mmCIF file of C-alpha atoms in Angstrom:
data_model
loop_
_atom_site.group_PDB
_atom_site.id
_atom_site.type_symbol
_atom_site.label_atom_id
_atom_site.label_comp_id
_atom_site.label_asym_id
_atom_site.label_seq_id
_atom_site.Cartn_x
_atom_site.Cartn_y
_atom_site.Cartn_z
ATOM 1 C CA MET A 27 -28.127 33.381 2.029
ATOM 2 C CA ARG A 28 -26.171 32.845 -1.288
ATOM 3 C CA GLN A 29 -23.626 29.918 -1.131
ATOM 4 C CA PHE A 30 -20.021 30.303 -2.740
ATOM 5 C CA CYS A 31 -19.133 26.651 -3.541
ATOM 6 C CA CYS A 32 -16.400 27.719 -5.851
ATOM 7 C CA PHE A 33 -14.331 28.163 -3.027
ATOM 8 C CA GLN A 34 -14.769 24.323 -2.158
ATOM 9 C CA ILE A 35 -12.771 23.673 -5.370
ATOM 10 C CA VAL A 36 -9.965 26.170 -4.364
ATOM 11 C CA LEU A 37 -9.904 24.769 -0.954
ATOM 12 C CA VAL A 38 -9.997 21.124 -2.279
ATOM 13 C CA LEU A 39 -7.036 22.077 -4.708
ATOM 14 C CA LEU A 40 -4.970 23.412 -2.034
ATOM 15 C CA LEU A 41 -5.337 20.833 0.562
ATOM 16 C CA LEU A 42 -4.833 18.200 -2.127
ATOM 17 C CA ARG A 43 -1.392 19.813 -3.284
ATOM 18 C CA ASP A 44 -0.241 20.223 0.475
ATOM 19 C CA ALA A 45 -1.140 16.478 1.173
ATOM 20 C CA GLU A 46 0.519 15.195 -1.984
ATOM 21 C CA ASN A 47 3.857 17.236 -1.348
ATOM 22 C CA THR A 48 3.948 16.160 2.263
ATOM 23 C CA THR A 49 3.357 12.514 1.096
ATOM 24 C CA GLN A 50 6.048 12.732 -1.588
ATOM 25 C CA LYS A 51 8.751 14.144 0.900
ATOM 26 C CA VAL A 52 8.214 11.475 3.560
ATOM 27 C CA CYS A 53 7.124 8.320 1.571
ATOM 28 C CA GLY A 54 9.432 4.982 1.121
ATOM 29 C CA ARG A 55 11.962 6.344 3.757
ATOM 30 C CA PRO A 56 11.692 4.658 6.820
ATOM 31 C CA LYS A 57 13.366 5.941 10.187
ATOM 32 C CA VAL A 58 14.425 2.386 11.148
ATOM 33 C CA HIS A 59 16.978 0.575 8.851
ATOM 34 C CA SER A 60 17.861 -2.957 9.326
ATOM 35 C CA LEU A 61 20.748 -5.028 7.788
ATOM 36 C CA ARG A 62 18.854 -7.768 7.322
ATOM 37 C CA ILE A 63 6.159 -15.165 6.089
ATOM 38 C CA VAL A 64 7.528 -18.539 5.299
ATOM 39 C CA GLY A 65 11.475 -18.740 5.791
ATOM 40 C CA GLY A 66 11.475 -15.003 6.698
ATOM 41 C CA HIS A 67 12.777 -13.087 9.630
ATOM 42 C CA LYS A 68 11.357 -10.774 12.245
ATOM 43 C CA ALA A 69 11.176 -7.320 11.038
ATOM 44 C CA ASP A 70 12.472 -4.484 13.429
ATOM 45 C CA GLU A 71 10.024 -2.185 14.973
ATOM 46 C CA GLY A 72 9.038 0.625 12.630
ATOM 47 C CA GLU A 73 11.243 -0.795 9.634
ATOM 48 C CA TRP A 74 8.235 -1.199 7.482
ATOM 49 C CA PRO A 75 5.933 1.962 8.684
ATOM 50 C CA TRP A 76 3.547 1.712 5.948
ATOM 51 C CA GLN A 77 2.523 -1.934 6.781
ATOM 52 C CA VAL A 78 -1.072 -2.006 8.401
ATOM 53 C CA SER A 79 -3.284 -4.567 9.643
ATOM 54 C CA ILE A 80 -6.774 -4.817 8.476
ATOM 55 C CA ARG A 81 -9.182 -5.917 11.235
ATOM 56 C CA GLU A 82 -12.503 -7.475 10.752
ATOM 57 C CA ASN A 83 -14.688 -7.652 13.956
ATOM 58 C CA ARG A 84 -11.374 -6.894 15.778
ATOM 59 C CA LEU A 85 -9.361 -10.033 14.190
ATOM 60 C CA HIS A 86 -6.578 -9.513 11.583
ATOM 61 C CA VAL A 87 -7.702 -10.831 8.042
ATOM 62 C CA CYS A 88 -5.218 -8.943 5.704
ATOM 63 C CA GLY A 89 -2.315 -6.504 5.593
ATOM 64 C CA GLY A 90 -2.224 -3.362 3.584
ATOM 65 C CA SER A 91 -0.119 -0.502 2.561
ATOM 66 C CA LEU A 92 -0.300 3.191 3.537
ATOM 67 C CA VAL A 93 0.032 5.442 0.554
ATOM 68 C CA SER A 94 -0.961 8.634 1.644
ATOM 69 C CA SER A 95 -2.381 10.152 4.959
ATOM 70 C CA GLN A 96 -5.833 8.776 4.196
ATOM 71 C CA TRP A 97 -5.417 5.909 1.782
ATOM 72 C CA VAL A 98 -4.369 1.992 2.055
ATOM 73 C CA VAL A 99 -3.794 -0.162 -0.909
ATOM 74 C CA THR A 100 -4.878 -3.982 -0.190
ATOM 75 C CA ALA A 101 -6.263 -7.005 -2.096
ATOM 76 C CA ALA A 102 -9.824 -7.107 -3.358
ATOM 77 C CA HIS A 103 -10.159 -10.664 -2.035
ATOM 78 C CA CYS A 104 -9.799 -9.454 1.413
ATOM 79 C CA PHE A 105 -13.319 -8.153 1.389
ATOM 80 C CA ASP A 106 -15.923 -11.012 0.691
ATOM 81 C CA GLY A 107 -19.654 -10.337 0.616
ATOM 82 C CA PRO A 108 -21.169 -6.832 1.133
ATOM 83 C CA LEU A 109 -18.738 -3.901 1.449
ATOM 84 C CA ASN A 110 -19.583 -2.994 4.983
ATOM 85 C CA PRO A 111 -16.713 -0.479 6.219
ATOM 86 C CA SER A 112 -18.086 -0.559 9.731
ATOM 87 C CA VAL A 113 -17.014 -4.059 10.440
ATOM 88 C CA TYR A 114 -13.676 -3.094 9.639
ATOM 89 C CA ARG A 115 -10.787 -1.009 11.004
ATOM 90 C CA VAL A 116 -7.207 -0.353 10.099
ATOM 91 C CA HIS A 117 -4.510 -0.586 12.379
ATOM 92 C CA LEU A 118 -1.198 1.629 11.687
ATOM 93 C CA GLY A 119 1.879 1.347 13.297
ATOM 94 C CA GLU A 120 1.555 -2.298 14.480
ATOM 95 C CA TYR A 121 4.352 -4.676 15.295
ATOM 96 C CA GLU A 122 3.280 -7.357 17.672
ATOM 97 C CA LEU A 123 -0.353 -7.958 17.184
ATOM 98 C CA PRO A 124 -1.421 -9.163 20.767
ATOM 99 C CA LYS A 125 0.824 -6.087 22.287
ATOM 100 C CA PRO A 126 -0.353 -2.875 20.565
ATOM 101 C CA ALA A 127 2.458 -0.010 20.841
ATOM 102 C CA HIS A 128 1.608 3.021 22.506
ATOM 103 C CA THR A 129 2.030 4.535 18.964
ATOM 104 C CA MET A 130 -0.194 2.389 17.229
ATOM 105 C CA VAL A 131 -3.391 4.282 15.613
ATOM 106 C CA SER A 132 -6.677 2.539 15.320
ATOM 107 C CA SER A 133 -8.737 4.049 12.442
ATOM 108 C CA ALA A 134 -12.147 3.497 11.172
ATOM 109 C CA ILE A 135 -12.990 3.074 7.468
ATOM 110 C CA GLY A 136 -14.966 5.442 5.487
ATOM 111 C CA GLN A 137 -14.937 3.724 2.292
ATOM 112 C CA ILE A 138 -13.949 0.409 0.505
ATOM 113 C CA ILE A 139 -13.284 0.645 -3.250
ATOM 114 C CA VAL A 140 -12.926 -2.625 -4.868
ATOM 115 C CA HIS A 141 -11.585 -2.627 -8.395
ATOM 116 C CA PRO A 142 -14.631 -3.217 -10.912
ATOM 117 C CA TYR A 143 -12.925 -5.907 -13.156
ATOM 118 C CA TYR A 144 -12.392 -8.287 -9.763
ATOM 119 C CA ALA A 145 -14.325 -11.332 -10.318
ATOM 120 C CA GLY A 146 -14.089 -12.767 -7.024
ATOM 121 C CA ASP A 147 -11.693 -15.422 -8.180
ATOM 122 C CA GLY A 148 -8.447 -14.149 -6.635
ATOM 123 C CA LEU A 149 -6.835 -13.607 -9.995
ATOM 124 C CA SER A 150 -6.646 -10.592 -12.128
ATOM 125 C CA ALA A 151 -7.725 -7.055 -10.695
ATOM 126 C CA ASP A 152 -7.257 -8.448 -7.206
ATOM 127 C CA ILE A 153 -6.695 -5.020 -5.745
ATOM 128 C CA ALA A 154 -8.699 -2.560 -3.458
ATOM 129 C CA LEU A 155 -8.379 1.095 -2.063
ATOM 130 C CA VAL A 156 -9.464 1.665 1.570
ATOM 131 C CA ARG A 157 -10.198 5.466 2.798
ATOM 132 C CA LEU A 158 -9.625 6.141 6.430
ATOM 133 C CA VAL A 159 -12.339 8.287 8.114
ATOM 134 C CA GLU A 160 -9.514 10.995 9.037
ATOM 135 C CA PRO A 161 -6.016 11.591 7.797
ATOM 136 C CA VAL A 162 -3.526 10.006 10.015
ATOM 137 C CA ASN A 163 -0.453 11.867 11.451
ATOM 138 C CA PHE A 164 2.956 10.623 10.160
ATOM 139 C CA SER A 165 5.470 9.300 12.874
ATOM 140 C CA ARG A 166 8.708 7.128 12.993
ATOM 141 C CA THR A 167 6.169 4.141 12.937
ATOM 142 C CA ILE A 168 3.657 5.274 10.493
ATOM 143 C CA LEU A 169 4.750 6.592 7.096
ATOM 144 C CA PRO A 170 3.304 6.022 3.435
ATOM 145 C CA ILE A 171 5.307 3.896 0.845
ATOM 146 C CA CYS A 172 5.594 5.548 -2.622
ATOM 147 C CA LEU A 173 3.675 4.564 -5.397
ATOM 148 C CA PRO A 174 5.696 3.928 -8.549
ATOM 149 C CA SER A 175 5.591 6.582 -11.498
ATOM 150 C CA THR A 176 3.313 5.879 -14.342
ATOM 151 C CA SER A 177 5.896 7.100 -16.739
ATOM 152 C CA ASP A 178 8.184 3.818 -16.382
ATOM 153 C CA PRO A 179 6.050 0.761 -17.080
ATOM 154 C CA GLU A 180 8.437 -1.884 -15.832
ATOM 155 C CA PRO A 181 10.505 -0.313 -13.002
ATOM 156 C CA PHE A 182 10.953 -3.530 -11.459
ATOM 157 C CA PRO A 183 12.922 -5.793 -13.446
ATOM 158 C CA VAL A 184 13.239 -9.587 -13.439
ATOM 159 C CA GLY A 185 15.745 -10.382 -10.813
ATOM 160 C CA MET A 186 15.629 -7.539 -8.566
ATOM 161 C CA SER A 187 15.303 -8.218 -5.173
ATOM 162 C CA CYS A 188 12.415 -7.012 -3.062
ATOM 163 C CA TRP A 189 10.754 -7.682 0.299
ATOM 164 C CA VAL A 190 7.439 -8.940 1.350
ATOM 165 C CA THR A 191 6.151 -8.228 5.094
ATOM 166 C CA GLY A 192 3.131 -9.446 7.056
ATOM 167 C CA TRP A 193 1.856 -11.139 9.803
ATOM 168 C CA GLY A 194 0.657 -14.368 7.731
ATOM 169 C CA ASN A 195 1.400 -18.135 8.718
ATOM 170 C CA LEU A 196 5.115 -19.087 9.383
ATOM 171 C CA TYR A 197 4.551 -22.541 7.705
ATOM 172 C CA PRO A 198 1.852 -24.205 5.591
ATOM 173 C CA GLU A 199 -1.275 -25.246 7.511
ATOM 174 C CA ALA A 200 -0.273 -23.381 10.548
ATOM 175 C CA PRO A 201 -3.485 -22.711 12.704
ATOM 176 C CA PHE A 202 -2.598 -19.220 13.620
ATOM 177 C CA SER A 203 -0.864 -16.221 12.064
ATOM 178 C CA THR A 204 2.557 -15.012 13.411
ATOM 179 C CA ARG A 205 2.672 -12.468 16.308
ATOM 180 C CA THR A 206 5.380 -10.454 15.192
ATOM 181 C CA LEU A 207 5.682 -8.447 11.925
ATOM 182 C CA GLN A 208 7.763 -10.736 9.450
ATOM 183 C CA GLU A 209 9.892 -9.912 6.476
ATOM 184 C CA LEU A 210 11.405 -11.980 3.653
ATOM 185 C CA GLU A 211 13.605 -11.068 0.570
ATOM 186 C CA ILE A 212 12.619 -12.478 -2.812
ATOM 187 C CA PRO A 213 13.566 -11.960 -6.239
ATOM 188 C CA ILE A 214 11.047 -10.938 -9.140
ATOM 189 C CA LEU A 215 10.346 -13.715 -11.558
ATOM 190 C CA ASP A 216 9.682 -13.703 -15.317
ATOM 191 C CA VAL A 217 5.728 -13.933 -15.960
ATOM 192 C CA ASP A 218 5.898 -16.401 -18.600
ATOM 193 C CA GLU A 219 8.262 -18.753 -16.459
ATOM 194 C CA CYS A 220 6.340 -18.439 -13.608
ATOM 195 C CA ASP A 221 3.129 -19.487 -15.413
ATOM 196 C CA LYS A 222 5.043 -22.430 -16.560
ATOM 197 C CA MET A 223 6.123 -23.411 -13.140
ATOM 198 C CA TYR A 224 2.359 -23.559 -12.111
ATOM 199 C CA HIS A 225 1.934 -26.213 -14.603
ATOM 200 C CA ASN A 226 4.770 -28.403 -13.365
ATOM 201 C CA ASP A 227 4.463 -30.787 -10.645
ATOM 202 C CA SER A 228 5.296 -29.687 -7.154
ATOM 203 C CA ASP A 229 7.499 -32.228 -5.218
ATOM 204 C CA SER A 230 5.480 -31.382 -2.032
ATOM 205 C CA SER A 231 2.866 -34.301 -1.271
ATOM 206 C CA SER A 232 0.667 -31.966 0.092
ATOM 207 C CA ASP A 233 0.119 -30.236 -3.259
ATOM 208 C CA THR A 234 -3.106 -31.425 -4.711
ATOM 209 C CA GLU A 235 -4.015 -28.352 -6.866
ATOM 210 C CA THR A 236 -2.556 -28.430 -10.196
ATOM 211 C CA VAL A 237 -3.115 -25.892 -13.331
ATOM 212 C CA PRO A 238 -4.683 -27.648 -16.314
ATOM 213 C CA GLU A 239 -2.587 -28.010 -19.655
ATOM 214 C CA GLY A 240 -3.216 -24.824 -21.721
ATOM 215 C CA TYR A 241 -4.975 -22.385 -18.894
ATOM 216 C CA ARG A 242 -2.965 -19.553 -18.505
ATOM 217 C CA LEU A 243 -3.002 -18.707 -14.882
ATOM 218 C CA ILE A 244 -0.209 -15.755 -14.521
ATOM 219 C CA TYR A 245 -0.814 -12.345 -16.470
ATOM 220 C CA ASP A 246 0.887 -9.514 -17.302
ATOM 221 C CA ASP A 247 -0.928 -7.302 -14.662
ATOM 222 C CA MET A 248 0.472 -9.863 -11.917
ATOM 223 C CA ILE A 249 4.144 -10.154 -10.439
ATOM 224 C CA CYS A 250 5.842 -13.437 -9.344
ATOM 225 C CA ALA A 251 8.380 -13.497 -6.991
ATOM 226 C CA GLY A 252 10.109 -16.188 -4.877
ATOM 227 C CA TYR A 253 12.089 -19.272 -5.432
ATOM 228 C CA ALA A 254 11.519 -22.142 -7.781
ATOM 229 C CA GLU A 255 12.578 -24.591 -4.995
ATOM 230 C CA GLY A 256 10.042 -23.019 -2.663
ATOM 231 C CA LYS A 257 10.687 -23.152 1.307
ATOM 232 C CA LYS A 258 10.317 -19.139 1.379
ATOM 233 C CA ASP A 259 7.069 -17.556 0.624
ATOM 234 C CA SER A 260 4.083 -15.489 1.761
ATOM 235 C CA CYS A 261 1.295 -17.384 3.180
ATOM 236 C CA GLN A 262 -2.174 -17.160 4.625
ATOM 237 C CA GLY A 263 -2.690 -13.949 6.501
ATOM 238 C CA ASP A 264 -0.021 -11.998 4.375
ATOM 239 C CA SER A 265 -2.946 -11.209 1.662
ATOM 240 C CA GLY A 266 -3.124 -7.580 0.744
ATOM 241 C CA GLY A 267 0.253 -6.785 2.033
ATOM 242 C CA PRO A 268 3.037 -5.191 0.442
ATOM 243 C CA LEU A 269 5.942 -6.167 -2.116
ATOM 244 C CA ALA A 270 8.251 -3.531 -1.433
ATOM 245 C CA CYS A 271 11.270 -2.608 -3.861
ATOM 246 C CA LYS A 272 14.023 -0.132 -3.314
ATOM 247 C CA LEU A 273 14.863 2.490 -6.019
ATOM 248 C CA ASN A 274 17.709 4.834 -5.630
ATOM 249 C CA GLY A 275 17.150 4.646 -1.792
ATOM 250 C CA THR A 276 13.270 5.126 -1.762
ATOM 251 C CA TRP A 277 10.919 2.074 -1.326
ATOM 252 C CA PHE A 278 8.066 1.700 -3.702
ATOM 253 C CA LEU A 279 4.882 -0.575 -3.766
ATOM 254 C CA ALA A 280 5.517 -3.046 -6.581
ATOM 255 C CA GLY A 281 3.024 -5.484 -5.768
ATOM 256 C CA VAL A 282 0.083 -6.494 -3.383
ATOM 257 C CA VAL A 283 0.043 -9.979 -2.110
ATOM 258 C CA SER A 284 -2.521 -11.938 -4.029
ATOM 259 C CA PHE A 285 -2.574 -15.811 -4.289
ATOM 260 C CA GLY A 286 -0.552 -19.026 -4.498
ATOM 261 C CA LEU A 287 -1.182 -22.887 -4.564
ATOM 262 C CA GLY A 288 -0.176 -23.576 -1.048
ATOM 263 C CA CYS A 289 2.616 -22.000 0.641
ATOM 264 C CA SER A 290 6.399 -22.307 -0.137
ATOM 265 C CA GLN A 291 5.836 -25.196 -2.569
ATOM 266 C CA SER A 292 8.419 -25.811 -5.429
ATOM 267 C CA ASN A 293 7.089 -24.315 -8.508
ATOM 268 C CA ARG A 294 4.510 -22.530 -6.698
ATOM 269 C CA PRO A 295 6.013 -19.020 -5.995
ATOM 270 C CA GLY A 296 3.787 -15.949 -4.619
ATOM 271 C CA VAL A 297 1.937 -14.090 -6.725
ATOM 272 C CA TYR A 298 1.299 -10.246 -6.516
ATOM 273 C CA THR A 299 -0.932 -7.795 -8.041
ATOM 274 C CA ARG A 300 1.212 -5.645 -10.244
ATOM 275 C CA VAL A 301 0.630 -2.078 -9.046
ATOM 276 C CA THR A 302 1.992 -0.315 -12.070
ATOM 277 C CA SER A 303 -1.069 -2.030 -14.061
ATOM 278 C CA TYR A 304 -3.562 -0.100 -11.846
ATOM 279 C CA MET A 305 -1.770 3.285 -11.157
ATOM 280 C CA ASP A 306 -4.542 5.235 -13.425
ATOM 281 C CA TRP A 307 -7.420 3.585 -11.225
ATOM 282 C CA ILE A 308 -5.552 4.129 -8.010
ATOM 283 C CA GLN A 309 -4.665 7.902 -8.556
ATOM 284 C CA ASN A 310 -8.306 8.620 -10.131
ATOM 285 C CA ASN A 311 -10.193 7.218 -7.314
ATOM 286 C CA MET A 312 -7.899 8.772 -4.658
ATOM 287 C CA GLY A 313 -8.108 12.161 -6.192
ATOM 288 C CA LYS A 314 -12.206 11.917 -6.868
ATOM 289 C CA HIS A 315 -13.109 10.471 -3.453
ATOM 290 C CA THR A 316 -10.521 12.820 -1.224
ATOM 291 C CA ALA A 317 -11.995 15.685 -2.939
ATOM 292 C CA THR A 318 -15.642 14.536 -2.348
ATOM 293 C CA SER A 319 -14.557 13.891 1.387
ATOM 294 C CA VAL A 320 -13.282 17.267 2.301
ATOM 295 C CA GLY A 321 -15.448 19.524 0.040
ATOM 296 C CA ILE A 322 -17.284 22.267 1.845
ATOM 297 C CA CYS A 323 -19.679 25.320 0.725
ATOM 298 C CA LEU A 324 -19.421 28.915 2.332
ATOM 299 C CA SER A 325 -21.492 31.862 3.155
ATOM 300 C CA ASN A 326 -20.814 35.245 2.186
ATOM 301 C CA THR A 327 -18.934 36.155 5.501
ATOM 302 C CA SER A 328 -17.146 32.638 5.510
ATOM 303 C CA ALA A 329 -16.034 33.238 2.081
ATOM 304 C CA ALA A 330 -14.474 36.613 2.570
ATOM 305 C CA VAL A 331 -12.687 35.219 5.725
ATOM 306 C CA LEU A 332 -11.216 32.303 3.499
ATOM 307 C CA VAL A 333 -10.148 34.830 0.733
ATOM 308 C CA GLY A 334 -7.926 36.545 3.567
ATOM 309 C CA LEU A 335 -6.716 33.362 4.964
ATOM 310 C CA LEU A 336 -5.645 32.125 1.384
ATOM 311 C CA PHE A 337 -4.206 35.356 0.438
ATOM 312 C CA LEU A 338 -2.100 35.053 3.842
ATOM 313 C CA TRP A 339 -1.210 31.425 2.933
ATOM 314 C CA GLY A 340 -0.111 32.443 -0.706
ATOM 315 C CA LEU A 341 1.942 35.400 0.679
ATOM 316 C CA PHE A 342 3.774 33.158 3.304
ATOM 317 C CA HIS A 343 4.837 30.525 0.741
ATOM 318 C CA THR A 344 5.916 33.196 -1.612
ATOM 319 C CA GLN A 345 8.125 35.011 0.751
ATOM 320 C CA ALA A 346 9.487 31.457 2.166
ATOM 321 C CA LEU A 347 10.507 30.797 -1.547
ATOM 322 C CA GLU A 348 12.021 33.916 -1.661
ATOM 323 C CA VAL A 349 14.053 33.619 1.330
ATOM 324 C CA LEU A 350 15.110 30.158 0.200
ATOM 325 C CA MET A 351 16.222 31.445 -3.142
ATOM 326 C CA PHE A 352 18.249 34.453 -1.516
ATOM 327 C CA HIS A 353 19.995 31.729 0.756
ATOM 328 C CA ASN A 354 20.799 29.607 -2.034
ATOM 329 C CA GLN A 355 22.309 32.646 -3.847
ATOM 330 C CA LEU A 356 24.524 33.618 -0.719
ATOM 331 C CA GLU A 357 25.636 29.892 -0.667
ATOM 332 C CA ALA A 358 26.614 30.117 -4.443
#
């Protein structure tokens, strides 16, 4: 029987458009608002609903950020060795790691995409995409964070206060990660000034790592955030998690926890992958691989049924729009 794969394109485009519209309506707007990592505080449950825990063989290894119903942004260095999605899972709606809430969702991973320029050194292009096997339903504790616009290359200026979250160590050399999600407010630092800091000596006796003179460590595809005096910082176990910044009442993913020399030491602020530098890569891969994962071909009979359904779907949306316009006219 002849197959009509052209309907695959129509269906995929409609599904992607609806998914994108839904994400844009809910992203970056948590239902829980708090008034108020190393030097951080316990977050409120549901305060950062895009925060996920990436598990390898059931153990928390990294954080990540839900950016749509089926995609998570994290760090490339979270995946060492061959990429085997079957050994990883993503936990969404987590708060206390040892005591999963009834609203927590554990999802299998269908695909891991590491940026092709990542060289395994924990520096440039330290970013990866994780596709969940099935789209997740949004709830009070599971919502995506908004991705920044590609039209504004510098939406997060130096001095802006943003927040880093995660289950990382509460102090350097801690034997275990924290059990409850932590939050820390930190300012964005200038890239050049941050690079100079890493060439300065730290006042910490435990700091044995220094950057050679003339060697640049911090590049423009990175964001530094923290304090010159140290004491407050992201740490081991926070890798891949979000640096979230609030613009006009909406939270955006500004950075991905990448690296640092030690934790919370002076002149060693946290370094994050700059998300705006990789937006084209993120959008291209999400679009391409989402379309592949939901594509179908239909027989003559199924195609006819789908045409009818699509017609009704379009008619419903058109009538709904007319009702809304009529309602607006009455209010005017």
